[in-house]
Tab-separated table of C-alpha atoms and ligand atoms in Angstrom:
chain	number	residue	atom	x	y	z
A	18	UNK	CA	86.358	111.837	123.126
A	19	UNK	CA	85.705	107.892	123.616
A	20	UNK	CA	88.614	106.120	124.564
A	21	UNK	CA	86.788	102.856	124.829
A	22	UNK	CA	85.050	100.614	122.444
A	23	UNK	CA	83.212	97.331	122.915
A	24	UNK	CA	84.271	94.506	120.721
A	25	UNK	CA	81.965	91.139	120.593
A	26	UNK	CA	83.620	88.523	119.463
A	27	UNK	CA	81.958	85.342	119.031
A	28	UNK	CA	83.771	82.062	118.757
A	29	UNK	CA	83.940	78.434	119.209
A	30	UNK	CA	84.941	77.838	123.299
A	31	UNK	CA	87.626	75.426	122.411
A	32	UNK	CA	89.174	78.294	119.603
A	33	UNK	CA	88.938	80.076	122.799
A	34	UNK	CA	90.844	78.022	124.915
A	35	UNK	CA	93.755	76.792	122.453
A	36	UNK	CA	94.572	80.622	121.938
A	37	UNK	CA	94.715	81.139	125.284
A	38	UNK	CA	96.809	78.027	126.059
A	39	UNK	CA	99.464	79.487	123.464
A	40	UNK	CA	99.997	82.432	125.405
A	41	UNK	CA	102.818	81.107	128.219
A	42	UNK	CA	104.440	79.109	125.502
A	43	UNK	CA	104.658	82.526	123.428
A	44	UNK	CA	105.647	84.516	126.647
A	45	UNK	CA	108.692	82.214	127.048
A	46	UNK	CA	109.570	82.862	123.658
A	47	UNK	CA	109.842	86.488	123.723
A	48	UNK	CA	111.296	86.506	127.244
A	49	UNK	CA	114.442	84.411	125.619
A	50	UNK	CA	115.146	86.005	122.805
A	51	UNK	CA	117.751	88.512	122.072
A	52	UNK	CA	116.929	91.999	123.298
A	53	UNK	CA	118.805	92.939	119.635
A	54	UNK	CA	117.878	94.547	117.405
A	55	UNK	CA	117.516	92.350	114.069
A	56	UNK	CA	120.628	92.983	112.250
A	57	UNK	CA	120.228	93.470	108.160
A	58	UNK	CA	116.694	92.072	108.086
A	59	UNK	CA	116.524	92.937	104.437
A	60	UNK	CA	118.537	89.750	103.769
A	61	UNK	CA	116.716	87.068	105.621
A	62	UNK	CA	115.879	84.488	102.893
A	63	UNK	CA	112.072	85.572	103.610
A	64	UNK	CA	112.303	89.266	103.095
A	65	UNK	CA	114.740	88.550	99.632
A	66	UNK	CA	111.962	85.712	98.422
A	67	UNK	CA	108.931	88.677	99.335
A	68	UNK	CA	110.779	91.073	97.640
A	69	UNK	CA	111.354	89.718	94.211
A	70	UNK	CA	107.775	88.156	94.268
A	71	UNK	CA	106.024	91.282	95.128
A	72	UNK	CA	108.258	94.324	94.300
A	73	UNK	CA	106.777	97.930	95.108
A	74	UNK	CA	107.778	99.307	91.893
A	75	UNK	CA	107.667	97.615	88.494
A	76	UNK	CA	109.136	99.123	85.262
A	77	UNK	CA	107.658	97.405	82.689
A	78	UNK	CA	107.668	97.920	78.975
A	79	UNK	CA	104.814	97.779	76.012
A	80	UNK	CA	104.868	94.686	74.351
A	81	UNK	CA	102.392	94.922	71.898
A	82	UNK	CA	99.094	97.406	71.841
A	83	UNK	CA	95.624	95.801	70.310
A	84	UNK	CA	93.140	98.684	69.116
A	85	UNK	CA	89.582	97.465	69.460
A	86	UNK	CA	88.319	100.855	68.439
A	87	UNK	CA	89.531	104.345	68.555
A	88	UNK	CA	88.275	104.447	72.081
A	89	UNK	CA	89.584	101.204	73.403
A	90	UNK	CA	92.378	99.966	73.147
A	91	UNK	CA	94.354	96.529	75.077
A	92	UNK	CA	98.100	96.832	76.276
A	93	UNK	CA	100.083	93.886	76.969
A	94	UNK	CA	103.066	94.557	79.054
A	95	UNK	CA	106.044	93.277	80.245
A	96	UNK	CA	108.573	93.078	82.929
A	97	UNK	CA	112.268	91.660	81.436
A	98	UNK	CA	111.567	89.530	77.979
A	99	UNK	CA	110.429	85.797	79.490
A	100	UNK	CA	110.691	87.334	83.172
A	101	UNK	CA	107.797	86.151	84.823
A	102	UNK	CA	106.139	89.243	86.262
A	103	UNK	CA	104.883	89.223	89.837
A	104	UNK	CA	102.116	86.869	90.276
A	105	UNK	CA	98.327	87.877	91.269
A	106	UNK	CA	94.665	86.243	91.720
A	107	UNK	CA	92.157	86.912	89.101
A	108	UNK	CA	89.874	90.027	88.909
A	109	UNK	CA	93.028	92.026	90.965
A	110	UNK	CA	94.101	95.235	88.969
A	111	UNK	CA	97.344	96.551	88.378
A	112	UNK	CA	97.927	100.640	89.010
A	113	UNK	CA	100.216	102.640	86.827
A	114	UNK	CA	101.686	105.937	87.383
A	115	UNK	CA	101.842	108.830	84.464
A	116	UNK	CA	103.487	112.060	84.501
A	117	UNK	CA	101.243	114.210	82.550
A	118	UNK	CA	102.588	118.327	82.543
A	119	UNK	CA	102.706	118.959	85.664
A	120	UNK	CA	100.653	116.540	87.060
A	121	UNK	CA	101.796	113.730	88.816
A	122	UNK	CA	98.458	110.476	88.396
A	123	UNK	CA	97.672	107.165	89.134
A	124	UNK	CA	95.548	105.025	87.423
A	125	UNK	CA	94.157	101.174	88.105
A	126	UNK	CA	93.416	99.048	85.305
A	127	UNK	CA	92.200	95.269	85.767
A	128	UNK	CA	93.826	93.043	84.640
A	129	UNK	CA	92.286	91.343	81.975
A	130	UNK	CA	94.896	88.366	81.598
A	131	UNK	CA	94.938	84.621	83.787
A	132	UNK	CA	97.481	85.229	86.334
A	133	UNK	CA	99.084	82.343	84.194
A	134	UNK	CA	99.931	85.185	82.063
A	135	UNK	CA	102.228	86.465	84.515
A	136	UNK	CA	104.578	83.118	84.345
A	137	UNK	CA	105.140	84.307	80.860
A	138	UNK	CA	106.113	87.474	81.568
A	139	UNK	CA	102.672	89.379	80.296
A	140	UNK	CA	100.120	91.396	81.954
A	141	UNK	CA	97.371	92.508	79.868
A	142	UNK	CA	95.278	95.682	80.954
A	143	UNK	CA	92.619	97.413	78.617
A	144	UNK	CA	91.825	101.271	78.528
A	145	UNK	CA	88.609	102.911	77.295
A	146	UNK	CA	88.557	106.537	76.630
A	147	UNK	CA	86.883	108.351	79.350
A	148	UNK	CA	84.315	111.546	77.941
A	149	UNK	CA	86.904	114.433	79.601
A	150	UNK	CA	88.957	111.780	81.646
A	151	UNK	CA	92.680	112.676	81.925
A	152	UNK	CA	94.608	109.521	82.022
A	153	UNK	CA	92.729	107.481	79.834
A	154	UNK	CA	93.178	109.900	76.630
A	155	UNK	CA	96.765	110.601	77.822
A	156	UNK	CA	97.373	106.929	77.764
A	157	UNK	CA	95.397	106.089	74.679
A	158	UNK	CA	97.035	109.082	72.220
A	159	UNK	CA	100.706	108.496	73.978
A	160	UNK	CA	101.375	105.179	74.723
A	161	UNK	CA	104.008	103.157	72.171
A	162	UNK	CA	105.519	99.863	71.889
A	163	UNK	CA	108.156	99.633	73.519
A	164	UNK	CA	108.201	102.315	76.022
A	165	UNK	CA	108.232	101.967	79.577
A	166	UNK	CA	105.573	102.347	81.888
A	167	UNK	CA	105.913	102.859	85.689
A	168	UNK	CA	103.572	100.354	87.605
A	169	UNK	CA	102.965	99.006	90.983
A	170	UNK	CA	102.546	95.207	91.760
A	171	UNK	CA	98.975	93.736	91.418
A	172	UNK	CA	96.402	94.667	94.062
A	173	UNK	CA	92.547	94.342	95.349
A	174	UNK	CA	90.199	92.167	96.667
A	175	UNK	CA	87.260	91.827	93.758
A	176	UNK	CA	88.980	88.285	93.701
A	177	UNK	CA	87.173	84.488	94.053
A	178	UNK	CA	86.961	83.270	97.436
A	179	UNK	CA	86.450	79.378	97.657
A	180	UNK	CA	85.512	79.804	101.340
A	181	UNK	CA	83.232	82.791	100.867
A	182	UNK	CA	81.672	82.513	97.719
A	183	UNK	CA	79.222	80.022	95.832
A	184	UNK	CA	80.586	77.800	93.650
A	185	UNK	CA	78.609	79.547	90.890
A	186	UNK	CA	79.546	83.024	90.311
A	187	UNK	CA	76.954	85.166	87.783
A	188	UNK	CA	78.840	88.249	86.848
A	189	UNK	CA	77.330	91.013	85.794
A	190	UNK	CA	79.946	93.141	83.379
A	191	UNK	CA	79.312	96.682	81.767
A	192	UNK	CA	81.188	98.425	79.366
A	193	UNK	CA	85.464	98.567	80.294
A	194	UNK	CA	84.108	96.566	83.623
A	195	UNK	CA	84.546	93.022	81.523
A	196	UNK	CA	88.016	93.110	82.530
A	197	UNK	CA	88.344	91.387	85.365
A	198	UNK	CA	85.822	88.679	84.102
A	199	UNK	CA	87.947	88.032	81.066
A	200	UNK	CA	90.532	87.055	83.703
A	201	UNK	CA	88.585	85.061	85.493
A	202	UNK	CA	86.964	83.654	82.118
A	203	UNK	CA	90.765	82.741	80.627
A	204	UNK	CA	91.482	81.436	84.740
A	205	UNK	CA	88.934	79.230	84.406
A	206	UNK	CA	89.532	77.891	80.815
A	207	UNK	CA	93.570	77.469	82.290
A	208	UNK	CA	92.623	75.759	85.385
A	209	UNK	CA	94.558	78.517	87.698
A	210	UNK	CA	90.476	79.411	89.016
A	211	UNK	CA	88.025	76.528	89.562
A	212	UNK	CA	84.169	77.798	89.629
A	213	UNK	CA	81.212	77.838	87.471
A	214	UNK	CA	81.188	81.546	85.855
A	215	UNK	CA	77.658	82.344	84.158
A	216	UNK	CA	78.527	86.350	82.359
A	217	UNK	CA	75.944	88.435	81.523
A	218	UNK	CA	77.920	91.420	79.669
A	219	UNK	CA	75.821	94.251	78.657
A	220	UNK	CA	77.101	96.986	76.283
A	221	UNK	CA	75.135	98.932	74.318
A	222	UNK	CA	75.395	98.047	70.928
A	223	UNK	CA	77.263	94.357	69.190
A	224	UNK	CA	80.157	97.027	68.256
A	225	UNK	CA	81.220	97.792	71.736
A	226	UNK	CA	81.632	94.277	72.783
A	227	UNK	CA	85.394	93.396	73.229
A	228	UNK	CA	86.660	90.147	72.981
A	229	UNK	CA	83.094	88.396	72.232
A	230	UNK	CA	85.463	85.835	69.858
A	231	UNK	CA	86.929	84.743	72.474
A	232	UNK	CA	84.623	84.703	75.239
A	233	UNK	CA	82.913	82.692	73.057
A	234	UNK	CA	85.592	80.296	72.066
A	235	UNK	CA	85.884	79.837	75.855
A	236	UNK	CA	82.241	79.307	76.383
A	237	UNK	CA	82.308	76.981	73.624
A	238	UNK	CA	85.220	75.121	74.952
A	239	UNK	CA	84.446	75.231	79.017
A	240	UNK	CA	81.635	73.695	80.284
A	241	UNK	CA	82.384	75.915	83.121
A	242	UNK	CA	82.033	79.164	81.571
A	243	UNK	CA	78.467	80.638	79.887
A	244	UNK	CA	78.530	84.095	78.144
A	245	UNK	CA	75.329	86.041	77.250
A	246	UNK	CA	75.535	89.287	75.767
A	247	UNK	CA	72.743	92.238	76.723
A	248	UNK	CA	72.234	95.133	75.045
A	249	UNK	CA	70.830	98.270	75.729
A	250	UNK	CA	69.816	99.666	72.881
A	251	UNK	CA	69.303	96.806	70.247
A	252	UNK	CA	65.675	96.448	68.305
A	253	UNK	CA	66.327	92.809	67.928
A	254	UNK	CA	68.284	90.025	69.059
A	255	UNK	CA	69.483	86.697	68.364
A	256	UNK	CA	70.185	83.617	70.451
A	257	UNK	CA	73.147	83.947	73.196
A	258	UNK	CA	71.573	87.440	73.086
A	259	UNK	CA	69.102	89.406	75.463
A	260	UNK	CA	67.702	92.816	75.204
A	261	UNK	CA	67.579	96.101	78.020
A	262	UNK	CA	69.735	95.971	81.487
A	263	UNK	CA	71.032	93.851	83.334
A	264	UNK	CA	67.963	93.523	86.433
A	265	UNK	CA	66.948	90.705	88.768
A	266	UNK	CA	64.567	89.449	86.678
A	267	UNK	CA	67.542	88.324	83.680
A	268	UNK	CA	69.598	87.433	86.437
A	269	UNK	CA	67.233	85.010	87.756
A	270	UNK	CA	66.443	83.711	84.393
A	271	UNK	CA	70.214	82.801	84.578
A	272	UNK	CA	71.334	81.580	87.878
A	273	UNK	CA	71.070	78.074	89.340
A	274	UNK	CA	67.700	77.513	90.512
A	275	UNK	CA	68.232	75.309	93.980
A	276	UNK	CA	71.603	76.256	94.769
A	277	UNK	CA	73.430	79.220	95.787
A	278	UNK	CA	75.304	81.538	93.755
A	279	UNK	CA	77.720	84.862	94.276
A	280	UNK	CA	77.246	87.857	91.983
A	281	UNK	CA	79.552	90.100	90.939
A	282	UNK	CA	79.366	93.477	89.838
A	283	UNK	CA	81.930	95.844	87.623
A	284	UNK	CA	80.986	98.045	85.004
A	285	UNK	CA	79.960	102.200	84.905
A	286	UNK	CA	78.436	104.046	88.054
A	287	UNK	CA	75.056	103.978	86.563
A	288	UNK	CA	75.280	100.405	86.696
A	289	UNK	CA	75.878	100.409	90.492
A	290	UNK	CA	73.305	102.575	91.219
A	291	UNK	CA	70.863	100.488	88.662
A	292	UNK	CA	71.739	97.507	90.642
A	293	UNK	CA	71.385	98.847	93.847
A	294	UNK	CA	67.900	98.626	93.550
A	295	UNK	CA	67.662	95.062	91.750
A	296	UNK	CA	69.512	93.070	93.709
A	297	UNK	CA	68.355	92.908	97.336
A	298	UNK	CA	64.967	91.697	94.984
A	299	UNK	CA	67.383	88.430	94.291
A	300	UNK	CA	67.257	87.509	98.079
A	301	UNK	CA	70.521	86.708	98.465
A	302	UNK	CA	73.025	86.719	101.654
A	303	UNK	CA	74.860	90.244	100.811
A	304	UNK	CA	77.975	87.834	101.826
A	305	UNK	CA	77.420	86.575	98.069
A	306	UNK	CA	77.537	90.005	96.709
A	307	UNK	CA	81.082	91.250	95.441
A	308	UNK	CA	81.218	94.722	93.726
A	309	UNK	CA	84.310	95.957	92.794
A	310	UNK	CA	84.711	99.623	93.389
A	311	UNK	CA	84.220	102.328	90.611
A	312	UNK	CA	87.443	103.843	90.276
A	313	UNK	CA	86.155	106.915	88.182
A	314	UNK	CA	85.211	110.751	88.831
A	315	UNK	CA	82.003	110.615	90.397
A	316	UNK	CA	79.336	113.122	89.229
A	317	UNK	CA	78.453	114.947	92.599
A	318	UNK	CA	75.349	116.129	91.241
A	319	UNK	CA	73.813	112.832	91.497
A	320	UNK	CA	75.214	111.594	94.904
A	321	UNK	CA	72.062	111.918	97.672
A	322	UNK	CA	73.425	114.996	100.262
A	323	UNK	CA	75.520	116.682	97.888
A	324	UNK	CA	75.035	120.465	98.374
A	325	UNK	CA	75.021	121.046	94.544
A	326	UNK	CA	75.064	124.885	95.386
A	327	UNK	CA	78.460	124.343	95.720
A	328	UNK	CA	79.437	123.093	91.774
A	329	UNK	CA	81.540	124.932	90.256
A	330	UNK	CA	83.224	126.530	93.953
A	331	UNK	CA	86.881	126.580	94.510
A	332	UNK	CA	88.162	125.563	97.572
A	333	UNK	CA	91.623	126.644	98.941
A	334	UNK	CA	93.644	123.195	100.052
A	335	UNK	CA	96.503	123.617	102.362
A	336	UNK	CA	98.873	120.487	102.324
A	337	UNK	CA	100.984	119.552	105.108
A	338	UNK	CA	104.097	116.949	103.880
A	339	UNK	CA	107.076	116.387	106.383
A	340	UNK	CA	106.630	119.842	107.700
A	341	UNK	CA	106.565	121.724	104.250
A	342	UNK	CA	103.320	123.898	103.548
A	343	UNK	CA	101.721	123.961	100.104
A	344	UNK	CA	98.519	126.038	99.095
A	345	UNK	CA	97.069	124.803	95.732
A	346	UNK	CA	93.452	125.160	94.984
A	347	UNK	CA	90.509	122.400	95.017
A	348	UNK	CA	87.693	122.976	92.884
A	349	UNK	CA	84.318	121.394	94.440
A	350	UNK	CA	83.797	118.527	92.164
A	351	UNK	CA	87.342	117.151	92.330
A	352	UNK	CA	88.542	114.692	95.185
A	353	UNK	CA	91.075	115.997	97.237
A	354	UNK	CA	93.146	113.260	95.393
A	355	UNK	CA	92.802	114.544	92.175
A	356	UNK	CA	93.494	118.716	93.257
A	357	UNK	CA	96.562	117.003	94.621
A	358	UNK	CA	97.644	115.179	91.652
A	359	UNK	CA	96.737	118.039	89.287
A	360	UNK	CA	99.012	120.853	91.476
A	361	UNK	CA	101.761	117.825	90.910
A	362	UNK	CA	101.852	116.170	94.603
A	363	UNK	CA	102.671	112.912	94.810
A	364	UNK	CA	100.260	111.020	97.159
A	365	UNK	CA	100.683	107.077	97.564
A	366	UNK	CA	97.449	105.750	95.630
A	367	UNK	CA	96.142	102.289	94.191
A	368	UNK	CA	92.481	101.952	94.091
A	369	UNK	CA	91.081	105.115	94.247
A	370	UNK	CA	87.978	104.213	95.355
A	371	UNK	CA	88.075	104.145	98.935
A	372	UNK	CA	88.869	100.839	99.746
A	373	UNK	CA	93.100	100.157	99.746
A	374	UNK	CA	93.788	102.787	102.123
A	375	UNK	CA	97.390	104.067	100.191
A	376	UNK	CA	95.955	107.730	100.465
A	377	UNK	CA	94.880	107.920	104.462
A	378	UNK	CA	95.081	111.147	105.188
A	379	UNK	CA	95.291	113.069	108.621
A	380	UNK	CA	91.875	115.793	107.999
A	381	UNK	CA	93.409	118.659	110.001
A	382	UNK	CA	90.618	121.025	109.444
A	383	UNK	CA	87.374	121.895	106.928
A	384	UNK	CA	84.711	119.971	105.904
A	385	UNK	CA	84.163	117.393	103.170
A	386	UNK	CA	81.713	115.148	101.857
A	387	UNK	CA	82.021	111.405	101.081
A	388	UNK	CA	79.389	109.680	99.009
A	389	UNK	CA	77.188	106.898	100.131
A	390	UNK	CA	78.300	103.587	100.256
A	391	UNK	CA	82.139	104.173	99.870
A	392	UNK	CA	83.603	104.525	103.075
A	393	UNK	CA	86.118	102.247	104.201
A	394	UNK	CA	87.539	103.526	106.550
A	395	UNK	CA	88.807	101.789	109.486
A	396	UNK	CA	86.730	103.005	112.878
A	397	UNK	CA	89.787	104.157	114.570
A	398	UNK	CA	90.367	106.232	111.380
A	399	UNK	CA	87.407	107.862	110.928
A	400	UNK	CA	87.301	108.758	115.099
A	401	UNK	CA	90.680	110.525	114.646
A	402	UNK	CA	90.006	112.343	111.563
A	403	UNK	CA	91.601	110.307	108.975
A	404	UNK	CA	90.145	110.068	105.187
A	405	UNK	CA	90.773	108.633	101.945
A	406	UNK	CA	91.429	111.612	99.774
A	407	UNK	CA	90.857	109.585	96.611
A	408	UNK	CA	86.802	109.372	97.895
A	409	UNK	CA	86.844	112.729	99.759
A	410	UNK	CA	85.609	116.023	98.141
A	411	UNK	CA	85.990	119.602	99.823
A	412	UNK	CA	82.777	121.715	101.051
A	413	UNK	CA	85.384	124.453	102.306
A	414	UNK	CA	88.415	125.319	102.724
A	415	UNK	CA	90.482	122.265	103.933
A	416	UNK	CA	93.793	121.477	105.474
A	417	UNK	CA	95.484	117.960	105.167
A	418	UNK	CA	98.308	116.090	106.356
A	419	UNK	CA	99.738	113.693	104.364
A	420	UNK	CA	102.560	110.810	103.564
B	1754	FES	S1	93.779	105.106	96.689
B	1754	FES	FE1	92.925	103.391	97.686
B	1754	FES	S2	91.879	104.264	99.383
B	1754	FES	FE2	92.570	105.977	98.253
């Protein structure tokens, strides 16, 4: 086993220097402080002010549901009436947790509001029926105004970053995935975000576009903001239109010509993969490149290395919590996340997609495959046998540690 890894860091000589000229002044610190322990640090003013701004646990209650379709419908939720909820950057996503049977589940949802929304008291997530998902038909034929939804406080990174990112941002929406674009569309119009968003939204058919009266309102309103619509399987379009996917080529035709520009990706994972091949033709730094993760099932059968001999196996998953021993079975094309969730263990989650790291997980033994592309893992992590069991999926038999 390697104990020893080389780390290259590369910095300025004076950055260099001023750090190391801190380090006596911080020594002399330490060495006169109280060797006691911190009494009650759970009222310091800073821990009380952290703790009501970002809360682990919100309870927060329907205010009013808006059905785009059957399919797809928008819930606006809130914490206490004119409460602000806790605050968050646009294109974050909030997770809730259901109780469905036996199963204990946790599902992200962008958030589809300005995080001006959240002064008010409102956070506004949309759900779109998933062909044999779990959650999303639970929460489209069950949820009611008025009742009360377990949540946890806004999370994730697919947010703008003035010091990273272009000042124009084309986004590139699918399907559900306009979400987060709404909220950085409505951000914009508010004046909580300030950058030049050019959308390109592509849905299938007019029908399936939600919120097009608005986006439109906004475009109409904000010289900031442009919106054009691209769909898939149209014979004809109009103006503010275009027709097929989303490639390089309509992405060029869109994007300032002498200057640089970020994309941003969220939609289905046929988009991803799509996209994979059409944007290193852009040329772009990959630094201007933001895709925010796919939190859905993943179909195996497509992934490159799957052993598709293997659909349709069961898997027996021992799970070690605090010392108790559970068996519960894992059928191939689950993750190990959702085997958990469905024998009703509870397993900290957020993103499930590999990138928050709530579900690290000590791999004790067996072997799994992760898909390309989705492993964030910290290095330590993966060198001592650590995974994210919302990402992970069984090839045998498998024993894990977790909480
Ligand atoms: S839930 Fe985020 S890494 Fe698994």
């Amino acid at each position: 086993m390697k104990l020893h890894k080389t780390i290259v860091v590369k910095s300025k000589t004076a950055d260099f220097l001023n750090t190391v000229s801190m380090i006596p002044k911080r020594l002399a610190e330490v060495n006169s402080s109280s060797a006691e322990p911190a009494r009650a640090p759970e009222n310091y003013a800073v821990n009380v002010v952290a703790k009501a701004l970002h809360p682990q646990k919100l309870s927060l209650r329907i205010r009013r549901i808006e059905e785009h379709s059957a399919d797809v419908k928008s819930y606006y939720l809130t914490w206490e009436n004119n409460v602000p909820t806790p605050y968050f950057r646009a294109g974050q996503y909030l997770t809730v947790q259901l109780k469905v049977g036996p199963s204990l589940l946790t599902r992200p949802y962008s958030l589809a509001s300005s995080p001006s929304s959240a002064l008010h008291g409102e956070y506004h997530i949309m759900v779109k029926r998933v062909p044999d998902g779990f959650a999303s038909g639970y929460i489209l034929d069950n949820w009611k105004v008025g009742e009360r939804i377990t949540a946890f406080a806004p999370e994730g990174n697919f947010v703008y970053e003035p010091l990273r990112d272009a000042k124009t941002v084309v986004g590139l929406a699918g399907g559900s995935g306009i979400t987060p674009f709404l909220s950085f569309a409505r951000a914009i119009a508010d004046g909580t975000e300030d950058f030049n968003l050019t959308l390109l939204y592509g849905a299938r058919t007019k029908d399936e576009i939600v919120f097009k009266a608005e986006l439109d309102q906004i475009a109409k309103t904000c010289s900031k903001v442009k919106v054009v619509y691209v769909l898939s399987e149209a014979k004809t379009v109009g103006a503010g239109y275009e027709k097929g996917f989303i490639g390089a080529d309509l992405i060029k035709k869109y994007a300032p010509e002498n200057e640089p520009y970020s994309v941003f990706v969220c939609g289905p994972g046929a988009m991803y993969r799509f996209l994979g091949q059409e944007l290193p033709k852009l040329g772009i730094a990959d630094k201007y490149i933001r895709m925010e993760m796919s939190a859905g099932a993943r179909k195996l059968a497509d992934e490159p290395g799957y052993p598709t001999d293997l659909l349709g196996k069961t898997f027996c998953l021992t799970v070690i919590d605090r010392g108790e021993t559970t068996q519960i079975e894992a059928k191939a094309e689950d993750s190990i996340l959702c085997s958990l969730e469905k024998a009703g263990i509870a397993v900290p989650a957020r993103c499930r997609s590999g990138e928050c790291g709530f579900c690290r997980s000590k791999l004790v033994s067996g072997e799994i495959f992760l898909p390309q592309g989705i492993d964030r893992r910290r290095m330590a992590d993966v060198e001592f046998g650590y995974i994210h069991p919302c990402c992970t999926y069984p090839l045998s038999d498998v024993t894990l540690k977790i909480n």
